[in-house]
Amino acid sequence: MSTVQRLGLFARISDALWRYPKHVFWILALPPFLWFATIYAAALIALGYQSLFQAETAAAGGYGVSFTNYLDLLAPKNMTVLARSVVMATTVTLAVAIISFPLAYYVARYSHGKWKTLFYFGIMIPLFTGYLVKLQSWAVIFSSDRLLGEAFSILPIGFTQTTSHWGTFLILLHIALPFMILPVMMTLGRLPRAMLDASADLGAHPVQTFRFTILPLAAPGLVIGSIFTFSLTFGDYIVPRILEHYGPLLGQSVSQLAIEQGGASLAAACTIVPLIVLLVLVWIAKKAGVFDAP
Amino acid sequence: MLRERAPLWLKLLALAGGLCLYVPILTLMVHAFTKGTVGGQGIGLTFEWFAQAWQRPDVWAAFLVSLKVACIATLIALALGTLSAAAVARRRRWERNRVSWLIIIPILLPGFIVGVALKSVFDLASIPLGYWAIVIAHATICVAIVYSNAALSFRKDAALQGEASMDLGANSFQTFNHVIMPTIAPALLSGVLLAFAVSFNEVLITYFIAGQETTLPLWLLNTFTQADQTHVASAVATIIFLVTLLPVATACHLLFQSKR
């Protein structure tokens, strides 16, 4: 004789949670989905709207779509700003990659146990140290009552109009450094030792091992680090403004426009174009499998 | 196993990288705790700048705004990040990857792009700039941090152990309370701590949407132009650094423990 046990409400809910994974998925996913969908859609619509419907035409009572903002972007003077920003971001990214690689390689390959933990610690702390804390450090280094006396005045950096790009370069480099070190360190940490030994056994010169074994295997980390570094540097507007960079960088001009009265529509156009370009670049990187976590 | 030794040139290059990371921050700390210059009357240890910062009502106001924003934003991020990680834990790999990259976009994009975009949203939707605008922005970027911590732990540990628990006859609630929660708790906590640190320090996006509100990093930014304030500013920057150090160190500790 089998007795069919009647289940209480509690148990039935519990069973339902197990039985309908699709429904559970949507119950869980709905709040974050709504949050992000709202913000992303709103951001794209707002930027598109502001850049296409010019401030002047709206004030005049007309509702015309106009591409003047986008045509304005193509003006030679704006192209110069763009080129300058790309050059700055690229050089900083390259320099950061070169400086971080030996450190990342050393920690990933040669440090063990307690030391390794300590080194990871040492990277995580600057990674999360605030942007303005780092900036204040440089303000101290460059300031007139400087602690280091005249040491830094010998170097071609500081607040003067002609050399401020070195200062900008140096500060951006310092800010971006941990964002490159960590991903490179992670990928190098997974580097199989046997592969390096095999390369050496087969007669490769250490330089060849580096070029054909280490570098390709470290590439995903380098790409992620470069995306972060480029993005941080390209989008920065505070450092060049404070150092009075000799010519404005993109972020600097856009941030100026965005908070000015009546500049919002051009600022929106200046934002939506790099936004789309960067998304396409990141999408390409994603297609290449950079973000596929192991 | 025989441990290899690093060649000297590699050690030196690594050391140089390490110095690049730490020399500026150490300079800041020394500046905050001293008065005088090396060349002049000599250097002396002092807490004067911290005392001055302590007495400033504007520093306190900014500090409290930052603290409140960081707490609320972190709580929102905790809810949204955990939910998304739980939702995708048992989905296929390409679906997870797609979700991860959608969530991570706001921290991957340059600050001014996110800032200007959010500003135009708030302007057009006539949401006033200020406190809640900052909370929304910070919550959005912090989700990525909570999510990336939680997702790994859900996928690796909680999913399998949850299945085992159900096989052994536990119901969904028991499994959640006794198996899944304890398994993911350290990851959630480290996500929360890191999210707090990020929100407390965020300035590049906040700048556009702060309105009349001043967070502690924004206070620091406004003080850059005042030459007589550099020592107090250094003291405040040191405080921000220390307030960040504690949660980040704890989070790292938790992460390393769970790895072992």
PDB file of N, CA and C in Angstrom, chain A residues 10 14 18 25 28 35 39-40 42-43 47 50 103 106 109-110 117 120-122 124 126 128-130 132 136-137 139-140 146-147 174 193 231 235 237-238 241-242 255 259 271 275 278 282 286 292-293, chain B residues 4 6 10 13-14 20-22 24 28 31 37-38 80 83 87 93 97 101-102 106 108-110 112 116 119-121 140 166 171-173 201 203-204 207-208 217 221 224 230-231 234 241 244 252 256:
ATOM      1  N   PHE A  10       5.575  24.867   1.686  1.00  0.00           N
ATOM      2  CA  PHE A  10       7.005  25.087   1.749  1.00  0.00           C
ATOM      3  C   PHE A  10       7.751  24.098   0.860  1.00  0.00           C
ATOM      4  N   SER A  14       9.832  24.488  -2.649  1.00  0.00           N
ATOM      5  CA  SER A  14      11.179  23.930  -2.750  1.00  0.00           C
ATOM      6  C   SER A  14      11.316  23.037  -3.975  1.00  0.00           C
ATOM      7  N   TRP A  18      13.403  23.492  -7.857  1.00  0.00           N
ATOM      8  CA  TRP A  18      14.297  22.520  -8.488  1.00  0.00           C
ATOM      9  C   TRP A  18      13.786  22.127  -9.868  1.00  0.00           C
ATOM     10  N   PHE A  25      15.720  30.900 -13.269  1.00  0.00           N
ATOM     11  CA  PHE A  25      16.691  31.754 -13.950  1.00  0.00           C
ATOM     12  C   PHE A  25      16.125  33.159 -14.146  1.00  0.00           C
ATOM     13  N   LEU A  28      15.769  35.189 -10.949  1.00  0.00           N
ATOM     14  CA  LEU A  28      17.068  35.702 -10.500  1.00  0.00           C
ATOM     15  C   LEU A  28      17.567  36.806 -11.422  1.00  0.00           C
ATOM     16  N   TRP A  35      17.879  46.525 -14.567  1.00  0.00           N
ATOM     17  CA  TRP A  35      18.793  47.616 -14.200  1.00  0.00           C
ATOM     18  C   TRP A  35      19.705  47.963 -15.368  1.00  0.00           C
ATOM     19  N   ILE A  39      19.626  51.226 -18.003  1.00  0.00           N
ATOM     20  CA  ILE A  39      20.724  52.199 -18.044  1.00  0.00           C
ATOM     21  C   ILE A  39      21.385  52.235 -19.418  1.00  0.00           C
ATOM     22  N   TYR A  40      21.643  51.054 -20.014  1.00  0.00           N
ATOM     23  CA  TYR A  40      22.307  51.062 -21.315  1.00  0.00           C
ATOM     24  C   TYR A  40      21.422  51.678 -22.378  1.00  0.00           C
ATOM     25  N   ALA A  42      18.915  53.722 -21.967  1.00  0.00           N
ATOM     26  CA  ALA A  42      18.751  55.150 -21.695  1.00  0.00           C
ATOM     27  C   ALA A  42      19.997  55.921 -22.117  1.00  0.00           C
ATOM     28  N   ALA A  43      21.192  55.354 -21.852  1.00  0.00           N
ATOM     29  CA  ALA A  43      22.431  56.060 -22.192  1.00  0.00           C
ATOM     30  C   ALA A  43      22.543  56.249 -23.701  1.00  0.00           C
ATOM     31  N   LEU A  47      22.261  59.894 -25.462  1.00  0.00           N
ATOM     32  CA  LEU A  47      23.389  60.426 -26.238  1.00  0.00           C
ATOM     33  C   LEU A  47      22.976  60.684 -27.682  1.00  0.00           C
ATOM     34  N   GLN A  50      20.622  63.756 -27.800  1.00  0.00           N
ATOM     35  CA  GLN A  50      21.301  65.041 -27.585  1.00  0.00           C
ATOM     36  C   GLN A  50      22.212  65.419 -28.744  1.00  0.00           C
ATOM     37  N   LEU A 103      58.205  42.549 -14.080  1.00  0.00           N
ATOM     38  CA  LEU A 103      57.680  42.370 -12.724  1.00  0.00           C
ATOM     39  C   LEU A 103      56.681  41.216 -12.690  1.00  0.00           C
ATOM     40  N   TYR A 106      58.510  37.913 -13.192  1.00  0.00           N
ATOM     41  CA  TYR A 106      59.261  37.526 -11.999  1.00  0.00           C
ATOM     42  C   TYR A 106      58.326  36.931 -10.949  1.00  0.00           C
ATOM     43  N   ARG A 109      56.760  33.519 -12.151  1.00  0.00           N
ATOM     44  CA  ARG A 109      57.612  32.350 -12.336  1.00  0.00           C
ATOM     45  C   ARG A 109      58.543  32.065 -11.165  1.00  0.00           C
ATOM     46  N   TYR A 110      59.086  33.103 -10.566  1.00  0.00           N
ATOM     47  CA  TYR A 110      60.165  32.856  -9.608  1.00  0.00           C
ATOM     48  C   TYR A 110      59.779  33.011  -8.142  1.00  0.00           C
ATOM     49  N   THR A 117      52.202  35.377  -2.298  1.00  0.00           N
ATOM     50  CA  THR A 117      51.031  36.029  -1.711  1.00  0.00           C
ATOM     51  C   THR A 117      51.310  37.498  -1.471  1.00  0.00           C
ATOM     52  N   TYR A 120      51.264  39.452  -4.712  1.00  0.00           N
ATOM     53  CA  TYR A 120      49.889  39.670  -5.191  1.00  0.00           C
ATOM     54  C   TYR A 120      49.237  40.799  -4.405  1.00  0.00           C
ATOM     55  N   PHE A 121      49.435  40.755  -3.108  1.00  0.00           N
ATOM     56  CA  PHE A 121      48.989  41.811  -2.212  1.00  0.00           C
ATOM     57  C   PHE A 121      49.490  43.167  -2.690  1.00  0.00           C
ATOM     58  N   GLY A 122      50.780  43.189  -2.984  1.00  0.00           N
ATOM     59  CA  GLY A 122      51.442  44.429  -3.389  1.00  0.00           C
ATOM     60  C   GLY A 122      50.937  44.981  -4.702  1.00  0.00           C
ATOM     61  N   MET A 124      47.601  44.304  -5.725  1.00  0.00           N
ATOM     62  CA  MET A 124      46.188  44.614  -5.508  1.00  0.00           C
ATOM     63  C   MET A 124      46.011  45.978  -4.839  1.00  0.00           C
ATOM     64  N   PRO A 126      47.877  48.929  -4.986  1.00  0.00           N
ATOM     65  CA  PRO A 126      47.859  50.062  -5.925  1.00  0.00           C
ATOM     66  C   PRO A 126      46.712  49.981  -6.932  1.00  0.00           C
ATOM     67  N   PHE A 128      43.687  49.192  -6.341  1.00  0.00           N
ATOM     68  CA  PHE A 128      42.476  49.767  -5.769  1.00  0.00           C
ATOM     69  C   PHE A 128      42.723  51.111  -5.103  1.00  0.00           C
ATOM     70  N   THR A 129      43.969  51.551  -5.076  1.00  0.00           N
ATOM     71  CA  THR A 129      44.243  52.882  -4.549  1.00  0.00           C
ATOM     72  C   THR A 129      43.613  53.906  -5.479  1.00  0.00           C
ATOM     73  N   GLY A 130      42.967  54.873  -4.866  1.00  0.00           N
ATOM     74  CA  GLY A 130      42.172  55.806  -5.653  1.00  0.00           C
ATOM     75  C   GLY A 130      42.983  56.632  -6.630  1.00  0.00           C
ATOM     76  N   LEU A 132      42.607  59.757  -7.216  1.00  0.00           N
ATOM     77  CA  LEU A 132      43.029  61.048  -6.684  1.00  0.00           C
ATOM     78  C   LEU A 132      44.105  60.929  -5.634  1.00  0.00           C
ATOM     79  N   GLN A 136      47.355  63.049  -5.983  1.00  0.00           N
ATOM     80  CA  GLN A 136      47.868  63.884  -4.895  1.00  0.00           C
ATOM     81  C   GLN A 136      49.354  63.573  -4.662  1.00  0.00           C
ATOM     82  N   SER A 137      49.735  62.296  -4.804  1.00  0.00           N
ATOM     83  CA  SER A 137      51.151  61.952  -4.650  1.00  0.00           C
ATOM     84  C   SER A 137      51.993  62.729  -5.647  1.00  0.00           C
ATOM     85  N   ALA A 139      51.117  65.492  -7.127  1.00  0.00           N
ATOM     86  CA  ALA A 139      51.060  66.919  -6.798  1.00  0.00           C
ATOM     87  C   ALA A 139      52.144  67.242  -5.772  1.00  0.00           C
ATOM     88  N   VAL A 140      52.348  66.312  -4.832  1.00  0.00           N
ATOM     89  CA  VAL A 140      53.405  66.521  -3.829  1.00  0.00           C
ATOM     90  C   VAL A 140      54.771  66.524  -4.512  1.00  0.00           C
ATOM     91  N   ARG A 146      58.361  71.198  -2.461  1.00  0.00           N
ATOM     92  CA  ARG A 146      58.529  69.759  -2.619  1.00  0.00           C
ATOM     93  C   ARG A 146      59.494  69.174  -1.616  1.00  0.00           C
ATOM     94  N   LEU A 147      59.117  67.990  -1.241  1.00  0.00           N
ATOM     95  CA  LEU A 147      59.861  67.227  -0.268  1.00  0.00           C
ATOM     96  C   LEU A 147      61.210  66.800  -0.814  1.00  0.00           C
ATOM     97  N   HIS A 174      51.760  55.874 -14.157  1.00  0.00           N
ATOM     98  CA  HIS A 174      51.682  55.371 -12.781  1.00  0.00           C
ATOM     99  C   HIS A 174      50.275  54.896 -12.449  1.00  0.00           C
ATOM    100  N   ARG A 193      55.388  25.263 -17.242  1.00  0.00           N
ATOM    101  CA  ARG A 193      56.845  25.204 -17.148  1.00  0.00           C
ATOM    102  C   ARG A 193      57.427  24.271 -18.206  1.00  0.00           C
ATOM    103  N   SER A 231      42.064  52.583 -22.189  1.00  0.00           N
ATOM    104  CA  SER A 231      40.803  53.179 -21.794  1.00  0.00           C
ATOM    105  C   SER A 231      41.000  54.230 -20.697  1.00  0.00           C
ATOM    106  N   GLY A 235      40.663  58.159 -21.774  1.00  0.00           N
ATOM    107  CA  GLY A 235      39.501  58.829 -21.193  1.00  0.00           C
ATOM    108  C   GLY A 235      39.844  59.817 -20.114  1.00  0.00           C
ATOM    109  N   TYR A 237      40.732  63.069 -18.141  1.00  0.00           N
ATOM    110  CA  TYR A 237      40.616  64.499 -18.405  1.00  0.00           C
ATOM    111  C   TYR A 237      41.156  65.332 -17.261  1.00  0.00           C
ATOM    112  N   ILE A 238      41.414  64.703 -16.129  1.00  0.00           N
ATOM    113  CA  ILE A 238      41.833  65.479 -14.957  1.00  0.00           C
ATOM    114  C   ILE A 238      43.329  65.776 -14.995  1.00  0.00           C
ATOM    115  N   ARG A 241      44.348  68.449 -17.489  1.00  0.00           N
ATOM    116  CA  ARG A 241      43.804  69.752 -17.100  1.00  0.00           C
ATOM    117  C   ARG A 241      44.626  70.358 -15.970  1.00  0.00           C
ATOM    118  N   ILE A 242      44.965  69.520 -14.989  1.00  0.00           N
ATOM    119  CA  ILE A 242      45.719  70.031 -13.848  1.00  0.00           C
ATOM    120  C   ILE A 242      47.129  70.441 -14.263  1.00  0.00           C
ATOM    121  N   SER A 255      34.934  66.852 -21.500  1.00  0.00           N
ATOM    122  CA  SER A 255      34.455  67.119 -20.147  1.00  0.00           C
ATOM    123  C   SER A 255      34.171  68.608 -19.962  1.00  0.00           C
ATOM    124  N   ILE A 259      30.078  70.123 -19.168  1.00  0.00           N
ATOM    125  CA  ILE A 259      29.590  70.882 -18.020  1.00  0.00           C
ATOM    126  C   ILE A 259      29.305  72.332 -18.384  1.00  0.00           C
ATOM    127  N   THR A 271      31.107  61.889 -27.469  1.00  0.00           N
ATOM    128  CA  THR A 271      31.146  60.717 -26.609  1.00  0.00           C
ATOM    129  C   THR A 271      30.706  59.475 -27.354  1.00  0.00           C
ATOM    130  N   LEU A 275      32.721  55.913 -28.065  1.00  0.00           N
ATOM    131  CA  LEU A 275      32.015  54.820 -27.402  1.00  0.00           C
ATOM    132  C   LEU A 275      31.823  53.655 -28.369  1.00  0.00           C
ATOM    133  N   LEU A 278      35.202  52.063 -29.420  1.00  0.00           N
ATOM    134  CA  LEU A 278      35.770  51.209 -28.373  1.00  0.00           C
ATOM    135  C   LEU A 278      34.984  49.918 -28.214  1.00  0.00           C
ATOM    136  N   VAL A 282      36.526  46.235 -28.437  1.00  0.00           N
ATOM    137  CA  VAL A 282      36.390  45.246 -27.370  1.00  0.00           C
ATOM    138  C   VAL A 282      35.698  44.003 -27.904  1.00  0.00           C
ATOM    139  N   LYS A 286      36.977  40.261 -27.876  1.00  0.00           N
ATOM    140  CA  LYS A 286      36.157  39.183 -27.323  1.00  0.00           C
ATOM    141  C   LYS A 286      36.043  38.033 -28.319  1.00  0.00           C
ATOM    142  N   ASP A 292      37.560  34.831 -22.535  1.00  0.00           N
ATOM    143  CA  ASP A 292      37.126  33.508 -22.123  1.00  0.00           C
ATOM    144  C   ASP A 292      37.947  33.050 -20.940  1.00  0.00           C
ATOM    145  N   ALA A 293      37.332  33.159 -19.771  1.00  0.00           N
ATOM    146  CA  ALA A 293      38.036  32.726 -18.568  1.00  0.00           C
ATOM    147  C   ALA A 293      38.248  31.220 -18.645  1.00  0.00           C
TER     148      ALA A 293
ATOM    149  N   GLU B   4      64.258  27.408  -9.337  1.00  0.00           N
ATOM    150  CA  GLU B   4      65.172  28.186 -10.179  1.00  0.00           C
ATOM    151  C   GLU B   4      65.380  29.554  -9.535  1.00  0.00           C
ATOM    152  N   ALA B   6      66.015  33.578 -10.259  1.00  0.00           N
ATOM    153  CA  ALA B   6      65.837  34.564 -11.325  1.00  0.00           C
ATOM    154  C   ALA B   6      67.171  35.211 -11.634  1.00  0.00           C
ATOM    155  N   LEU B  10      66.645  40.430 -14.381  1.00  0.00           N
ATOM    156  CA  LEU B  10      65.195  40.340 -14.231  1.00  0.00           C
ATOM    157  C   LEU B  10      64.766  40.881 -12.883  1.00  0.00           C
ATOM    158  N   LEU B  13      64.871  44.654 -13.036  1.00  0.00           N
ATOM    159  CA  LEU B  13      63.751  45.217 -13.789  1.00  0.00           C
ATOM    160  C   LEU B  13      62.448  45.117 -12.987  1.00  0.00           C
ATOM    161  N   ALA B  14      62.284  43.967 -12.311  1.00  0.00           N
ATOM    162  CA  ALA B  14      61.086  43.798 -11.487  1.00  0.00           C
ATOM    163  C   ALA B  14      61.069  44.814 -10.357  1.00  0.00           C
ATOM    164  N   CYS B  20      58.197  51.960  -9.328  1.00  0.00           N
ATOM    165  CA  CYS B  20      57.239  52.807 -10.048  1.00  0.00           C
ATOM    166  C   CYS B  20      55.880  52.789  -9.357  1.00  0.00           C
ATOM    167  N   LEU B  21      55.511  51.619  -8.816  1.00  0.00           N
ATOM    168  CA  LEU B  21      54.212  51.507  -8.166  1.00  0.00           C
ATOM    169  C   LEU B  21      54.179  52.259  -6.846  1.00  0.00           C
ATOM    170  N   TYR B  22      55.273  52.144  -6.078  1.00  0.00           N
ATOM    171  CA  TYR B  22      55.178  52.558  -4.680  1.00  0.00           C
ATOM    172  C   TYR B  22      55.825  53.885  -4.315  1.00  0.00           C
ATOM    173  N   PRO B  24      55.656  56.987  -5.526  1.00  0.00           N
ATOM    174  CA  PRO B  24      54.769  58.147  -5.361  1.00  0.00           C
ATOM    175  C   PRO B  24      53.908  58.058  -4.104  1.00  0.00           C
ATOM    176  N   LEU B  28      53.833  60.553  -0.796  1.00  0.00           N
ATOM    177  CA  LEU B  28      52.622  61.174  -0.267  1.00  0.00           C
ATOM    178  C   LEU B  28      52.531  60.999   1.238  1.00  0.00           C
ATOM    179  N   HIS B  31      55.001  63.080   3.069  1.00  0.00           N
ATOM    180  CA  HIS B  31      54.559  64.475   3.011  1.00  0.00           C
ATOM    181  C   HIS B  31      53.452  64.748   4.023  1.00  0.00           C
ATOM    182  N   THR B  37      61.302  71.003   4.668  1.00  0.00           N
ATOM    183  CA  THR B  37      61.859  70.333   3.499  1.00  0.00           C
ATOM    184  C   THR B  37      63.257  69.848   3.820  1.00  0.00           C
ATOM    185  N   VAL B  38      63.742  68.969   2.966  1.00  0.00           N
ATOM    186  CA  VAL B  38      65.061  68.384   3.192  1.00  0.00           C
ATOM    187  C   VAL B  38      66.130  69.463   3.194  1.00  0.00           C
ATOM    188  N   LEU B  80      22.433  42.962  -7.016  1.00  0.00           N
ATOM    189  CA  LEU B  80      22.399  42.737  -8.465  1.00  0.00           C
ATOM    190  C   LEU B  80      23.498  41.775  -8.911  1.00  0.00           C
ATOM    191  N   LEU B  83      22.671  38.145  -7.780  1.00  0.00           N
ATOM    192  CA  LEU B  83      21.577  37.594  -8.582  1.00  0.00           C
ATOM    193  C   LEU B  83      22.070  37.203  -9.971  1.00  0.00           C
ATOM    194  N   ALA B  87      22.156  33.484 -11.464  1.00  0.00           N
ATOM    195  CA  ALA B  87      21.346  33.176 -12.647  1.00  0.00           C
ATOM    196  C   ALA B  87      22.166  32.453 -13.709  1.00  0.00           C
ATOM    197  N   ARG B  93      28.558  28.044 -21.337  1.00  0.00           N
ATOM    198  CA  ARG B  93      29.724  28.912 -21.240  1.00  0.00           C
ATOM    199  C   ARG B  93      29.596  30.181 -22.066  1.00  0.00           C
ATOM    200  N   ASN B  97      29.780  34.046 -20.777  1.00  0.00           N
ATOM    201  CA  ASN B  97      30.737  35.027 -21.289  1.00  0.00           C
ATOM    202  C   ASN B  97      30.039  36.282 -21.756  1.00  0.00           C
ATOM    203  N   TRP B 101      30.551  40.060 -20.108  1.00  0.00           N
ATOM    204  CA  TRP B 101      31.080  41.226 -20.804  1.00  0.00           C
ATOM    205  C   TRP B 101      30.088  42.372 -20.818  1.00  0.00           C
ATOM    206  N   LEU B 102      28.792  42.052 -20.785  1.00  0.00           N
ATOM    207  CA  LEU B 102      27.795  43.123 -20.668  1.00  0.00           C
ATOM    208  C   LEU B 102      27.904  43.840 -19.321  1.00  0.00           C
ATOM    209  N   PRO B 106      30.855  48.959 -18.110  1.00  0.00           N
ATOM    210  CA  PRO B 106      31.032  50.265 -17.467  1.00  0.00           C
ATOM    211  C   PRO B 106      32.424  50.497 -16.868  1.00  0.00           C
ATOM    212  N   LEU B 108      35.129  49.048 -18.163  1.00  0.00           N
ATOM    213  CA  LEU B 108      36.083  48.925 -19.253  1.00  0.00           C
ATOM    214  C   LEU B 108      36.163  50.218 -20.061  1.00  0.00           C
ATOM    215  N   LEU B 109      35.078  50.976 -20.078  1.00  0.00           N
ATOM    216  CA  LEU B 109      35.041  52.192 -20.896  1.00  0.00           C
ATOM    217  C   LEU B 109      35.725  53.348 -20.179  1.00  0.00           C
ATOM    218  N   PRO B 110      36.293  54.287 -20.962  1.00  0.00           N
ATOM    219  CA  PRO B 110      36.880  55.475 -20.357  1.00  0.00           C
ATOM    220  C   PRO B 110      35.882  56.227 -19.486  1.00  0.00           C
ATOM    221  N   PHE B 112      35.194  59.370 -18.928  1.00  0.00           N
ATOM    222  CA  PHE B 112      34.383  60.488 -19.401  1.00  0.00           C
ATOM    223  C   PHE B 112      33.220  60.011 -20.262  1.00  0.00           C
ATOM    224  N   VAL B 116      29.653  61.263 -19.211  1.00  0.00           N
ATOM    225  CA  VAL B 116      28.837  62.109 -20.088  1.00  0.00           C
ATOM    226  C   VAL B 116      27.535  61.395 -20.436  1.00  0.00           C
ATOM    227  N   LYS B 119      25.274  61.553 -17.506  1.00  0.00           N
ATOM    228  CA  LYS B 119      24.808  62.929 -17.312  1.00  0.00           C
ATOM    229  C   LYS B 119      23.673  63.239 -18.284  1.00  0.00           C
ATOM    230  N   SER B 120      23.810  62.817 -19.565  1.00  0.00           N
ATOM    231  CA  SER B 120      22.716  63.139 -20.477  1.00  0.00           C
ATOM    232  C   SER B 120      21.457  62.350 -20.138  1.00  0.00           C
ATOM    233  N   VAL B 121      21.632  61.122 -19.613  1.00  0.00           N
ATOM    234  CA  VAL B 121      20.443  60.381 -19.170  1.00  0.00           C
ATOM    235  C   VAL B 121      19.733  61.132 -18.052  1.00  0.00           C
ATOM    236  N   THR B 140      26.200  50.804 -10.501  1.00  0.00           N
ATOM    237  CA  THR B 140      26.349  50.177 -11.810  1.00  0.00           C
ATOM    238  C   THR B 140      27.768  49.676 -12.031  1.00  0.00           C
ATOM    239  N   MET B 166      21.276  18.224  -2.816  1.00  0.00           N
ATOM    240  CA  MET B 166      19.932  17.849  -3.243  1.00  0.00           C
ATOM    241  C   MET B 166      19.823  16.325  -3.414  1.00  0.00           C
ATOM    242  N   ASN B 171      16.121  19.836   0.778  1.00  0.00           N
ATOM    243  CA  ASN B 171      15.284  20.605  -0.138  1.00  0.00           C
ATOM    244  C   ASN B 171      16.013  21.879  -0.568  1.00  0.00           C
ATOM    245  N   SER B 172      15.385  22.643  -1.454  1.00  0.00           N
ATOM    246  CA  SER B 172      16.065  23.812  -2.022  1.00  0.00           C
ATOM    247  C   SER B 172      16.506  24.809  -0.956  1.00  0.00           C
ATOM    248  N   PHE B 173      15.640  25.001   0.064  1.00  0.00           N
ATOM    249  CA  PHE B 173      15.966  26.007   1.082  1.00  0.00           C
ATOM    250  C   PHE B 173      17.112  25.543   1.966  1.00  0.00           C
ATOM    251  N   ASN B 201      36.579  55.581  -3.895  1.00  0.00           N
ATOM    252  CA  ASN B 201      37.638  56.296  -4.603  1.00  0.00           C
ATOM    253  C   ASN B 201      37.214  56.877  -5.941  1.00  0.00           C
ATOM    254  N   VAL B 203      36.108  58.878  -9.041  1.00  0.00           N
ATOM    255  CA  VAL B 203      35.973  60.321  -9.285  1.00  0.00           C
ATOM    256  C   VAL B 203      35.680  60.637 -10.749  1.00  0.00           C
ATOM    257  N   LEU B 204      36.189  59.833 -11.689  1.00  0.00           N
ATOM    258  CA  LEU B 204      36.100  60.208 -13.104  1.00  0.00           C
ATOM    259  C   LEU B 204      34.659  60.256 -13.598  1.00  0.00           C
ATOM    260  N   TYR B 207      32.453  63.074 -11.175  1.00  0.00           N
ATOM    261  CA  TYR B 207      32.667  64.473 -11.529  1.00  0.00           C
ATOM    262  C   TYR B 207      31.514  65.059 -12.350  1.00  0.00           C
ATOM    263  N   PHE B 208      30.986  64.274 -13.288  1.00  0.00           N
ATOM    264  CA  PHE B 208      29.950  64.792 -14.187  1.00  0.00           C
ATOM    265  C   PHE B 208      28.583  64.867 -13.540  1.00  0.00           C
ATOM    266  N   PRO B 217      36.954  62.338  -2.791  1.00  0.00           N
ATOM    267  CA  PRO B 217      37.857  62.558  -3.934  1.00  0.00           C
ATOM    268  C   PRO B 217      37.583  63.885  -4.648  1.00  0.00           C
ATOM    269  N   LEU B 221      40.061  67.026  -5.398  1.00  0.00           N
ATOM    270  CA  LEU B 221      40.225  67.622  -6.721  1.00  0.00           C
ATOM    271  C   LEU B 221      40.083  69.144  -6.650  1.00  0.00           C
ATOM    272  N   PHE B 224      43.247  70.981  -5.278  1.00  0.00           N
ATOM    273  CA  PHE B 224      44.499  71.007  -6.037  1.00  0.00           C
ATOM    274  C   PHE B 224      44.962  72.409  -6.380  1.00  0.00           C
ATOM    275  N   THR B 230      48.291  72.034   0.363  1.00  0.00           N
ATOM    276  CA  THR B 230      48.814  70.743  -0.093  1.00  0.00           C
ATOM    277  C   THR B 230      49.015  69.761   1.055  1.00  0.00           C
ATOM    278  N   HIS B 231      49.448  70.262   2.225  1.00  0.00           N
ATOM    279  CA  HIS B 231      49.705  69.332   3.329  1.00  0.00           C
ATOM    280  C   HIS B 231      48.419  68.718   3.843  1.00  0.00           C
ATOM    281  N   SER B 234      47.288  66.233   1.399  1.00  0.00           N
ATOM    282  CA  SER B 234      48.036  64.984   1.528  1.00  0.00           C
ATOM    283  C   SER B 234      47.518  64.153   2.689  1.00  0.00           C
ATOM    284  N   PHE B 241      43.574  56.612   1.421  1.00  0.00           N
ATOM    285  CA  PHE B 241      44.393  55.425   1.169  1.00  0.00           C
ATOM    286  C   PHE B 241      44.201  54.383   2.267  1.00  0.00           C
ATOM    287  N   THR B 244      40.856  52.723   2.251  1.00  0.00           N
ATOM    288  CA  THR B 244      40.785  51.732   1.175  1.00  0.00           C
ATOM    289  C   THR B 244      41.604  50.495   1.502  1.00  0.00           C
ATOM    290  N   CYS B 252      41.676  40.533  -0.192  1.00  0.00           N
ATOM    291  CA  CYS B 252      42.764  39.712  -0.724  1.00  0.00           C
ATOM    292  C   CYS B 252      42.971  38.485   0.144  1.00  0.00           C
ATOM    293  N   PHE B 256      42.751  34.647  -1.147  1.00  0.00           N
ATOM    294  CA  PHE B 256      43.852  33.693  -1.070  1.00  0.00           C
ATOM    295  C   PHE B 256      43.460  32.466  -0.277  1.00  0.00           C
TER     296      PHE B 256
END
